Coordinates of C-alpha atoms in Angstrom, one line a residue:
M1 CA 48.6 54.7 -72.1
R2 CA 51.0 56.8 -74.1
L3 CA 52.7 59.8 -72.4
E4 CA 50.4 61.6 -75.4
V5 CA 47.1 60.8 -74.2
Y6 CA 47.4 61.8 -70.6
P7 CA 45.3 64.8 -70.0
R8 CA 46.7 68.5 -70.3
V9 CA 46.4 69.0 -66.5
Y10 CA 49.0 66.7 -66.2
Y11 CA 51.6 68.6 -68.3
E12 CA 50.6 71.5 -66.8
L13 CA 51.7 69.8 -63.2
L14 CA 55.0 68.6 -65.4
S15 CA 56.0 72.3 -65.7
I16 CA 55.2 73.4 -62.1
G17 CA 57.2 70.6 -60.6
F18 CA 59.9 71.1 -63.0
M19 CA 60.1 74.6 -61.8
V20 CA 60.0 74.1 -58.2
I21 CA 62.1 71.3 -58.3
M22 CA 64.6 73.4 -60.1
S23 CA 64.4 76.2 -58.0
I24 CA 64.8 74.1 -54.7
S25 CA 68.3 72.6 -56.4
L26 CA 70.0 75.9 -57.3
S27 CA 71.5 75.7 -53.5
S28 CA 71.9 72.2 -53.1
A29 CA 75.9 72.0 -53.9
F30 CA 76.6 75.0 -51.6
L31 CA 73.9 75.2 -49.0
P32 CA 76.0 73.4 -46.4
I33 CA 79.4 75.3 -47.2
M34 CA 77.0 78.4 -46.5
A35 CA 75.7 77.3 -43.7
H36 CA 79.4 76.8 -42.0
K37 CA 80.7 80.0 -43.4
L38 CA 77.8 81.9 -41.5
D39 CA 78.4 79.3 -38.5
P40 CA 82.1 78.3 -38.4
T41 CA 81.5 76.5 -35.2
G42 CA 79.3 74.0 -37.1
S43 CA 76.6 73.6 -34.4
L44 CA 73.9 75.1 -36.3
V45 CA 74.6 73.8 -39.9
G46 CA 72.5 70.7 -39.5
L47 CA 69.8 72.9 -38.1
A48 CA 70.3 75.2 -41.6
L49 CA 69.5 71.5 -43.7
S50 CA 66.8 70.3 -41.3
S51 CA 64.9 73.5 -40.5
W52 CA 63.9 73.2 -44.2
F53 CA 61.7 69.8 -42.6
L54 CA 60.9 71.8 -39.4
T55 CA 57.2 73.1 -39.7
R56 CA 56.6 70.2 -42.4
I57 CA 56.2 67.4 -39.8
F58 CA 53.4 69.5 -38.1
I59 CA 51.4 70.8 -41.4
E60 CA 51.9 67.1 -44.1
V61 CA 49.2 65.4 -42.2
P62 CA 46.7 68.0 -41.5
S63 CA 47.0 69.2 -45.3
G64 CA 46.9 65.5 -46.5
L65 CA 43.7 65.5 -44.4
I66 CA 41.8 68.5 -45.9
S67 CA 43.2 68.5 -49.3
A68 CA 40.5 67.5 -51.2
K69 CA 38.2 69.0 -49.0
V70 CA 39.4 72.7 -49.3
G71 CA 40.9 72.0 -53.1
R72 CA 44.2 70.4 -53.7
R73 CA 44.9 73.7 -56.4
N74 CA 44.7 75.9 -53.0
L75 CA 47.1 74.1 -51.2
I76 CA 49.3 74.1 -54.4
V77 CA 49.2 77.8 -55.0
R78 CA 49.7 79.0 -51.3
G79 CA 52.3 76.4 -50.9
I80 CA 54.3 78.1 -53.8
L81 CA 53.6 81.0 -52.6
L82 CA 55.4 80.9 -49.3
G83 CA 58.3 79.2 -51.1
I84 CA 58.8 82.8 -53.0
L85 CA 58.8 84.2 -49.8
G86 CA 61.1 81.9 -47.9
S87 CA 63.5 82.0 -50.7
L88 CA 63.7 85.7 -50.5
L89 CA 64.7 85.5 -46.9
C90 CA 67.5 83.3 -47.5
A91 CA 68.6 86.0 -50.1
L92 CA 68.8 88.3 -47.5
S93 CA 70.3 86.0 -44.9
N94 CA 73.6 87.4 -43.2
S95 CA 73.5 84.9 -40.3
I96 CA 72.6 81.5 -39.8
Y97 CA 69.4 82.5 -38.0
I98 CA 67.8 84.4 -40.7
L99 CA 68.9 81.4 -43.2
I100 CA 67.6 79.0 -40.7
L101 CA 64.0 81.3 -40.9
G102 CA 63.9 81.3 -44.5
R103 CA 64.6 77.6 -45.2
T104 CA 61.8 77.0 -42.2
L105 CA 59.1 79.4 -44.3
W106 CA 60.0 77.6 -48.0
G107 CA 59.7 74.2 -46.1
F108 CA 56.2 75.1 -44.9
G109 CA 55.3 76.4 -48.3
T110 CA 56.8 72.8 -49.9
A111 CA 54.9 71.0 -47.4
L112 CA 51.7 72.0 -48.9
Y113 CA 52.6 72.0 -52.5
F114 CA 54.2 68.6 -52.4
T115 CA 51.4 66.8 -50.4
S116 CA 48.7 67.9 -52.4
N117 CA 50.3 67.5 -55.9
T118 CA 51.0 64.1 -55.0
A119 CA 47.8 63.3 -53.7
L120 CA 46.4 65.1 -57.0
M121 CA 48.7 62.8 -59.3
L122 CA 47.7 59.4 -57.6
D123 CA 44.2 61.0 -58.1
L124 CA 44.9 61.5 -62.0
F125 CA 45.6 57.9 -62.7
N126 CA 44.2 54.2 -62.3
P127 CA 46.7 51.8 -60.7
E128 CA 47.6 50.2 -64.7
V129 CA 49.2 52.9 -65.5
R130 CA 50.1 55.0 -61.8
G131 CA 53.7 54.4 -62.2
R132 CA 54.6 55.1 -65.2
A133 CA 52.5 58.2 -64.9
M134 CA 54.2 58.7 -61.5
G135 CA 57.7 57.9 -63.0
V136 CA 57.6 60.3 -66.1
F137 CA 56.2 63.0 -63.3
Q138 CA 59.4 62.4 -61.2
G139 CA 61.8 62.0 -63.7
I140 CA 60.9 65.6 -65.4
C141 CA 61.0 66.8 -61.8
F142 CA 64.6 65.6 -61.2
L143 CA 65.6 67.1 -64.2
G144 CA 65.2 70.5 -62.7
S145 CA 67.7 69.1 -60.2
F146 CA 69.9 68.1 -62.7
L147 CA 70.1 71.8 -64.5
G148 CA 69.7 73.7 -60.7
A149 CA 73.0 71.9 -58.8
P150 CA 75.3 72.9 -61.4
L151 CA 73.9 75.9 -62.2
G152 CA 73.9 77.1 -58.7
A153 CA 77.4 76.4 -58.2
V154 CA 78.8 78.2 -61.3
L155 CA 76.0 81.0 -60.3
A156 CA 77.5 81.0 -56.4
R157 CA 81.0 81.4 -57.8
F158 CA 80.1 84.7 -59.9
I159 CA 77.2 86.2 -57.9
G160 CA 77.6 84.9 -54.4
F161 CA 75.5 82.6 -52.6
N162 CA 72.8 84.9 -51.0
A163 CA 72.4 86.1 -55.0
V164 CA 71.7 82.4 -56.1
F165 CA 68.2 82.4 -54.1
V166 CA 67.2 85.7 -56.0
V167 CA 67.9 83.3 -59.5
A168 CA 65.9 80.3 -57.4
T169 CA 62.7 83.2 -56.6
V170 CA 62.6 83.8 -60.4
V171 CA 62.5 80.5 -61.4
V172 CA 59.5 79.3 -59.4
L173 CA 57.4 82.3 -60.3
P174 CA 56.1 81.2 -63.6
A175 CA 54.9 77.7 -61.6
F176 CA 53.0 80.1 -59.6
L177 CA 51.2 81.7 -62.1
V178 CA 50.4 78.4 -63.9
A179 CA 48.7 77.3 -60.9
F180 CA 47.1 80.6 -60.3
F181 CA 45.5 80.6 -63.6
S182 CA 44.8 77.0 -64.4
K183 CA 41.2 75.8 -65.5
D184 CA 41.7 72.6 -65.0
L185 CA 43.1 72.5 -61.9
R186 CA 39.9 74.6 -60.6
G187 CA 37.8 71.7 -62.3
M188 CA 39.6 68.8 -60.6
D189 CA 39.6 70.8 -57.6
R190 CA 35.8 70.7 -57.6
A191 CA 35.3 67.3 -58.8
A192 CA 37.5 66.0 -55.8
R193 CA 35.1 68.3 -53.3
R194 CA 32.1 66.4 -54.6
E195 CA 33.9 62.9 -54.6
H196 CA 35.3 63.2 -50.5
E197 CA 32.9 65.4 -48.9
T198 CA 31.1 62.2 -47.4
V199 CA 34.3 60.9 -46.0
P200 CA 34.5 62.1 -42.4
I201 CA 37.9 63.2 -41.0
R202 CA 37.6 60.7 -38.5
N203 CA 37.5 58.0 -40.6
I204 CA 40.6 58.6 -42.5
I205 CA 42.7 59.4 -39.1
T206 CA 41.4 56.2 -37.7
S207 CA 43.3 54.4 -41.0
L208 CA 46.5 55.8 -40.4
N209 CA 47.3 53.3 -37.7
D210 CA 47.5 50.3 -40.4
P211 CA 50.9 48.7 -39.6
A212 CA 51.5 47.8 -43.3
L213 CA 51.2 52.0 -44.0
L214 CA 53.3 52.7 -41.1
G215 CA 56.0 50.1 -42.4
V216 CA 56.2 52.0 -45.4
C217 CA 56.4 55.3 -43.8
Y218 CA 59.4 53.9 -41.6
V219 CA 61.0 52.8 -44.6
N220 CA 60.5 56.3 -46.0
L221 CA 62.0 58.0 -42.8
S222 CA 65.0 55.6 -43.1
R223 CA 65.4 56.7 -47.1
M224 CA 65.3 60.4 -45.6
L225 CA 67.6 60.2 -42.9
V226 CA 70.3 58.8 -45.7
A227 CA 69.4 61.4 -48.4
Q228 CA 69.6 64.5 -46.1
G229 CA 71.6 63.4 -43.5
V230 CA 74.6 61.9 -45.7
M231 CA 73.6 62.7 -49.6
S232 CA 72.6 66.3 -49.0
T233 CA 75.3 67.2 -46.1
V234 CA 77.9 64.9 -45.3
F235 CA 78.5 63.7 -48.9
Q236 CA 79.5 67.6 -49.5
L237 CA 81.9 68.1 -46.8
Y238 CA 83.5 65.1 -47.5
L239 CA 84.3 65.4 -51.0
N240 CA 85.4 69.2 -50.1
E241 CA 87.0 68.6 -46.9
T242 CA 88.3 65.0 -47.0
L243 CA 89.2 64.7 -50.4
G244 CA 89.6 68.1 -51.2
I245 CA 87.0 68.1 -54.4
A246 CA 86.3 71.9 -55.5
V247 CA 83.1 72.9 -55.5
E248 CA 82.3 73.2 -59.3
L249 CA 83.0 69.2 -59.3
I250 CA 80.9 68.6 -56.1
G251 CA 78.0 70.1 -58.2
L252 CA 78.8 68.3 -61.4
T253 CA 78.7 65.2 -59.3
L254 CA 75.7 66.2 -58.1
A255 CA 74.4 66.4 -61.5
V256 CA 75.3 63.4 -62.5
R257 CA 73.4 61.8 -59.3
T258 CA 70.5 63.5 -60.8
I259 CA 70.9 62.3 -64.7
S260 CA 71.3 58.9 -63.0
M261 CA 68.2 59.3 -60.4
I262 CA 66.4 60.8 -63.4
S263 CA 66.6 57.6 -65.4
M264 CA 65.8 55.0 -62.6
V265 CA 62.8 57.1 -61.4
V266 CA 61.4 56.5 -64.7
L267 CA 62.3 53.2 -65.5
S268 CA 61.1 52.4 -62.0
G269 CA 57.6 53.7 -62.9
Y270 CA 57.3 51.1 -65.9
L271 CA 59.0 48.3 -63.8
A272 CA 56.4 49.0 -61.1
D273 CA 53.0 48.6 -63.2
R274 CA 54.8 45.6 -64.8
L275 CA 56.4 43.6 -61.7
G276 CA 55.0 45.2 -59.0
S277 CA 55.8 48.2 -57.0
E278 CA 56.8 45.9 -53.9
L279 CA 59.8 44.8 -55.9
V280 CA 61.3 47.6 -57.3
V281 CA 61.3 48.7 -53.4
L282 CA 63.3 45.9 -52.4
L283 CA 65.7 46.4 -55.4
G284 CA 65.7 50.0 -55.0
L285 CA 67.0 49.3 -51.0
A286 CA 69.7 46.9 -52.0
I287 CA 71.5 49.0 -55.0
N288 CA 71.3 52.3 -52.6
A289 CA 72.7 50.3 -49.6
L290 CA 75.5 48.7 -51.7
G291 CA 76.7 52.1 -53.0
Q292 CA 76.7 53.7 -49.6
G293 CA 79.0 51.0 -48.2
L294 CA 81.2 51.5 -51.2
Y295 CA 81.6 55.2 -50.8
P296 CA 84.6 54.9 -48.3
L297 CA 86.5 53.4 -50.4
A298 CA 86.9 55.8 -52.9
S299 CA 89.8 58.4 -52.6
S300 CA 89.3 60.6 -55.5
F301 CA 86.7 62.5 -57.7
E302 CA 87.5 59.5 -60.4
Q303 CA 86.3 56.9 -58.2
I304 CA 83.6 58.9 -56.4
L305 CA 81.3 59.7 -59.9
P306 CA 81.0 55.7 -60.5
L307 CA 79.4 55.2 -57.6
A308 CA 77.7 58.3 -57.5
I309 CA 75.8 56.3 -60.2
I310 CA 75.3 53.1 -58.2
E311 CA 74.0 54.9 -54.9
S312 CA 71.7 57.1 -56.9
A313 CA 70.3 54.8 -59.1
G314 CA 69.0 52.8 -56.3
G315 CA 67.6 56.5 -54.6
G316 CA 65.7 56.9 -58.1
F317 CA 64.4 53.2 -58.1
L318 CA 62.9 53.9 -54.6
F319 CA 61.7 57.7 -55.1
T320 CA 58.6 56.6 -57.2
S321 CA 57.8 52.9 -56.7
L322 CA 57.5 53.9 -52.6
I323 CA 54.8 56.3 -53.3
V324 CA 53.4 54.1 -55.8
Y325 CA 53.5 51.3 -53.3
L326 CA 51.6 53.3 -50.5
S327 CA 49.0 54.1 -52.9
D328 CA 48.5 50.4 -53.1
L329 CA 47.7 50.2 -49.3
V330 CA 44.9 52.6 -49.4
S331 CA 41.5 53.2 -50.5
P332 CA 41.3 56.6 -52.8
S333 CA 39.2 58.3 -50.2
L334 CA 42.0 58.1 -47.8
R335 CA 44.9 58.4 -50.2
G336 CA 45.2 62.2 -48.8
G337 CA 46.0 61.3 -45.2
A338 CA 48.5 58.5 -46.3
V339 CA 50.3 60.6 -48.3
G340 CA 50.4 63.8 -45.4
L341 CA 51.7 60.7 -43.0
F342 CA 54.4 59.4 -45.6
R343 CA 55.4 62.7 -46.2
T344 CA 55.5 63.4 -42.4
F345 CA 58.0 60.7 -41.9
M346 CA 59.9 62.0 -44.7
D347 CA 60.1 65.3 -42.7
L348 CA 61.1 64.1 -39.8
G349 CA 63.8 61.9 -41.6
G350 CA 65.0 65.4 -43.3
I351 CA 65.0 67.4 -40.0
L352 CA 67.4 64.3 -38.1
G353 CA 69.3 63.5 -40.5
P354 CA 71.4 66.4 -40.9
I355 CA 71.6 66.7 -37.1
A356 CA 72.7 63.2 -36.6
F357 CA 74.7 62.5 -39.2
M358 CA 77.0 65.8 -38.5
L359 CA 77.3 64.7 -35.3
I360 CA 78.7 61.4 -36.3
Y361 CA 80.8 63.2 -38.9
N362 CA 82.4 65.1 -36.3
G363 CA 82.8 62.5 -33.8
L364 CA 83.1 59.3 -35.8
G365 CA 84.6 60.3 -39.1
P366 CA 82.8 60.5 -42.3
H367 CA 83.2 56.6 -43.3
T368 CA 81.0 55.8 -40.2
S369 CA 78.5 57.9 -41.6
F370 CA 78.1 55.4 -45.1
W371 CA 78.6 52.4 -43.2
L372 CA 75.7 53.5 -40.9
A373 CA 73.4 54.7 -44.2
S374 CA 74.6 51.2 -45.8
A375 CA 73.0 49.4 -43.0
M376 CA 70.0 51.0 -42.6
L377 CA 68.8 50.8 -45.9
T378 CA 69.8 47.2 -45.7
S379 CA 67.3 46.6 -42.3
N380 CA 64.5 48.0 -44.7
I381 CA 64.5 45.2 -46.8
V382 CA 63.6 42.7 -44.0
I383 CA 60.6 45.4 -43.1
I384 CA 59.3 45.4 -46.6
S385 CA 59.4 41.4 -47.0
L386 CA 57.5 41.4 -43.8
I387 CA 54.7 43.3 -45.2
K388 CA 54.5 41.1 -48.3
M389 CA 54.3 38.4 -45.8
R390 CA 51.2 40.4 -43.8
R391 CA 49.6 41.1 -47.4
R392 CA 49.9 37.7 -48.5
V393 CA 48.3 36.3 -45.5
D394 CA 45.2 38.6 -45.3
N395 CA 44.6 37.9 -48.8
L396 CA 44.4 34.2 -48.0
S397 CA 42.3 35.0 -45.0
E398 CA 39.8 37.1 -47.3
F399 CA 39.8 34.2 -50.0
K400 CA 38.9 31.9 -47.4

């Protein structure tokens, strides 16, 4: 399927996703540094990062279970609105506690948005083109990260950390208007409600204990432990405090990582359709683990940059292929609950990652953080291989 024959609502979702991700990424280059300035002891820095995911672990599964029944569009609109309120609260933060509260509210809103949006995207396309559609969608969304990270770093230098959150609010406001007034999203809501209204919530909940589904969710948990604990917390501090790299160059590094990730996100969607999402997941884990293991060997910006490209390429492969792999494991009627569970594990990784890896960073040094991340990602290759073997046995049993 060529991009130009995708339905109009797909392009609306592209524009919404681009603005939401760009708004979020504006503070990514300096957020750990801002939190550290508000809390010089460093004891609450990890919580300030993790608070983004704090309420999400309680809302992802319920929102996934009810999204088709109450309307995915309704949750998308309300989620963006809550995100706007959270970003404004962050803009007003003059203490670490207000920053934590703002990040918590913002995270609650993004939980409603991302769960419903992901399920909606999976509903929109059949398996033969789902990987490509998701790859292009996530690639466009990550383009927002590419623009947001360096832009936020530069803005922070001239207008201050707090004012950047006001800019984030302005950026995401058009996304709210598009979602609120979209006739196509309203139409999809009505169709989804008619299709899924006969599926009992109890059946959806029961299906969530499938070992293969739980295995994929665990891989997502590990991925997020590394992504948030290392690459969104320790990485910036390591570059700034250990290697002496300026904030502007940190923003540039994050932008380069995003370019690499965008390329691999789009490519992995096509590869998932051609080679199978399972193989692409394994490839992503291997590349990401390699990059994490090599970071401690770098000692300058020039050495960090190529490693960031390698490591983020693996992350890009995982970002698309893992959710496509998940959709292959569950039926459409159970997809909302599965996506909710998948994202709950992701949120749990987002909460525990910064806290755990900050403890490791402060206690055992930054190098240990990268080596542990590499080991975790490598162990996930075994888990996916076991799921592959189990599915093969199940298919043979059905054939007999």
